[in-house]
Amino acid sequence: MPAGGKAEMVNKNRMNRVAAAMAAAALVSVAVPAATAQAATAPRIDLKVLVVDDGGSSVEAITTELRDTGVPFTRVALGTANRPVIDAAYLADTVDGRPRAKYQGVVLPNENPFGEGSAEMVALTAYETAYGIRQVDAYTWAHPGVGLEYTDNGGFSGQLDGTRAAVTAAGTAGPFGYLGGQVAFEDNSPLVPESFGFMGKPRAGYTSYLDAPVGSGRASLVGEYAHDGRSELVVTFGYNQYQQQFRLLARGIVDWLTQGVHLGQSRNYFAVHVDDVFAPDARWSKELNCTPGDYACPGGEGKESTIRMTAADARYLAQWQQTKGFKLDLLFNAGAGEEWKTQNGGTDALTAQLVADRAGYRWMNHTYTHPFLGCVQNTDTVPWTCTRNAQGAVNWMSRAEISAQIRDNNNWAAAKGITTDRSELVTGEHSGLKTAPQQPQDNPNLAGALADNGVKWAGSDNSREPAQRAVGAALTVPRHPMNVYYNTGTNAEMADEYNWIYAARAAGGSGLCEDNPATSTCLPAALDVNTGYLQYIAPQEARTALRHVLANDPRPHYVHQSNLAEDRTLYPVLDQVLDTYRALYAPSAPLVNQSMKGTGVELSRRTAWDKALADGKVTAYRIGTAVTVKAPSGTVAPVTAPNGTRKQLLLGTADFGTAYAGTRSTWTAPEPLQSAVTLRLPG
């Protein structure tokens, strides 16, 4: 049959189902609205998801995935007063004579959260059948009502911590083809149950996508149940938005639900900034439990010691990058390096080696000598305070001084043949930006100095300011701090400082964790300083970083050059992140290791997109194989579509988006003289 004839037949079959479902629904007075004059017209399917929320963690996890990837959704909270009734009129209507399905997919807490015989469930069933809409059962139990045998017939129910599940052949060919095959359930503590669920044997109509061993066989944890003209994705284990097993499956759940066509896009990002390159970092004192040279280290006078990479460390870094296929960002302080060189006989093998290998890194301006760019500090008090002039006004570092720190570092790099993007800057300690509570506002001279040097992207600390914001004409780029401390060069120093921060007083710690239970958790016992870093701290930091990677979070992580020196404490963390990721994912979903500017652009686009959605100014729908997206002028839209999708140009078409994880996606805007983005899906 010709391709056009096949598409016409598909549309006729779809409309036959629409008509049949309308008739069936009419018998229970919940008929889907008819389009009598356009009975043979392909329906319009709006690109929005309906989420019915019971307040459970599983629905919350899926909702978070939708929100964080830019997929619009409407949430109906069960059990709340005045919530809308889900009936035929709520789900569908007619627009310009064409039947319209208002939602392209439905997320339910389970297969029927409304109760047996509910008119709302009848309406949803009729709607899904009529328009070919898919349904996700966020968490249910194994039973014939979802296409599974009861667990006592070759299945299992109970704790799933540490379960080694696997994507089936159908899952690989279907929604989870971006995975490498294994899905390990987290087991972070033997003392705390973390996962519970059911595994059941498939019955007729059920296709398993994820299963695990049970006895001498296997049973399903996730699968598709096709019945009565409908399709449900059945998930039979509980989860939350942070657990790795969910994060691995989240992309596939959304792609299955939307049949691979939806607003929003997702990537797995990982970038690591190494601050203070060329500058020595102060060293932690195990005897004083503070850092000599720091104003808040009483008794540290004369006991200062520093940590700095050597040429051998630089050679190791270059070789490691080549072996791992991963590039670090080197944030450099050239003036601090020149000072070190002057104080050490006029030679600097580290700088010579890094400059020789300069093409192997991304370089970023971290100011010339790493001064504090905010207020002039009074360090005679703990904590420090801002000094004031005779009139009571805060003394600030001047615009000229800040500008010189940016300019001189750039000029030094240019003279050495180092390529930098002058629109990027991370100030030392993120100084110049507001620092609560001592400096609750930005240095008023900072924005002007950034403008003087063409800086558009300024790094900030995500632990203090997780949202992007403006600093004059520039925008911040929040960075995740890694718990690999700047003032430690050895594994033992890391474990010792970690104990001081996270051990109770009775265990020899500072007790800070006891004093701040809302933000910190005490260790059950102090770590062994000889083994604690590699056995406890590094794996924990790797899990935290990987959690960011799997959550579509483009924010970079940052560490310090001291972590590449002496015991080279950073590498065990990075090795675990990279090796684990590459074991979990197929080559179709590589890590995205982008520049800080790239992240800044991504975050600013997300902000504009979220506002457009919140303001109700986005219209997107699918009619047959045509997708139309309209957004406010100047707003680019994130769109995901199947391979083979083409974008309509003024003359002809072009391949849409870039390939990632088995689909194609990008930020897109209408072509010149066009009012909307128009895509042509593969037939």
mmCIF file of N, CA and C in Angstrom, residues 93 159 324 328 361 542 556 587 600 611 634:
data_model
loop_
_atom_site.group_PDB
_atom_site.id
_atom_site.type_symbol
_atom_site.label_atom_id
_atom_site.label_comp_id
_atom_site.label_asym_id
_atom_site.label_seq_id
_atom_site.Cartn_x
_atom_site.Cartn_y
_atom_site.Cartn_z
ATOM 1 N N ASP A 93 -12.742 18.222 23.509
ATOM 2 C CA ASP A 93 -13.742 19.128 22.969
ATOM 3 C C ASP A 93 -13.531 19.228 21.466
ATOM 4 N N GLN A 159 11.094 -6.269 49.998
ATOM 5 C CA GLN A 159 12.164 -5.287 49.865
ATOM 6 C C GLN A 159 13.002 -5.594 48.620
ATOM 7 N N LYS A 324 40.132 8.530 29.803
ATOM 8 C CA LYS A 324 38.709 8.570 30.155
ATOM 9 C C LYS A 324 37.849 9.229 29.085
ATOM 10 N N LEU A 328 38.358 18.324 31.595
ATOM 11 C CA LEU A 328 38.115 19.199 32.732
ATOM 12 C C LEU A 328 38.257 20.661 32.310
ATOM 13 N N TYR A 361 42.632 21.188 27.335
ATOM 14 C CA TYR A 361 41.714 21.617 28.390
ATOM 15 C C TYR A 361 40.812 22.741 27.901
ATOM 16 N N ALA A 542 30.461 10.388 44.625
ATOM 17 C CA ALA A 542 30.170 9.917 43.272
ATOM 18 C C ALA A 542 28.663 9.717 43.090
ATOM 19 N N PRO A 556 27.462 22.839 36.359
ATOM 20 C CA PRO A 556 28.762 22.186 36.529
ATOM 21 C C PRO A 556 29.069 21.938 37.998
ATOM 22 N N PRO A 587 25.748 3.801 24.200
ATOM 23 C CA PRO A 587 26.482 4.898 23.548
ATOM 24 C C PRO A 587 25.586 5.975 22.951
ATOM 25 N N GLY A 600 24.954 28.292 30.818
ATOM 26 C CA GLY A 600 24.243 29.546 31.047
ATOM 27 C C GLY A 600 23.122 29.755 30.053
ATOM 28 N N LYS A 611 8.415 30.261 32.120
ATOM 29 C CA LYS A 611 7.524 31.423 32.237
ATOM 30 C C LYS A 611 6.444 31.387 31.162
ATOM 31 N N GLY A 634 10.395 35.351 20.336
ATOM 32 C CA GLY A 634 11.701 35.362 20.993
ATOM 33 C C GLY A 634 11.936 34.192 21.917
#
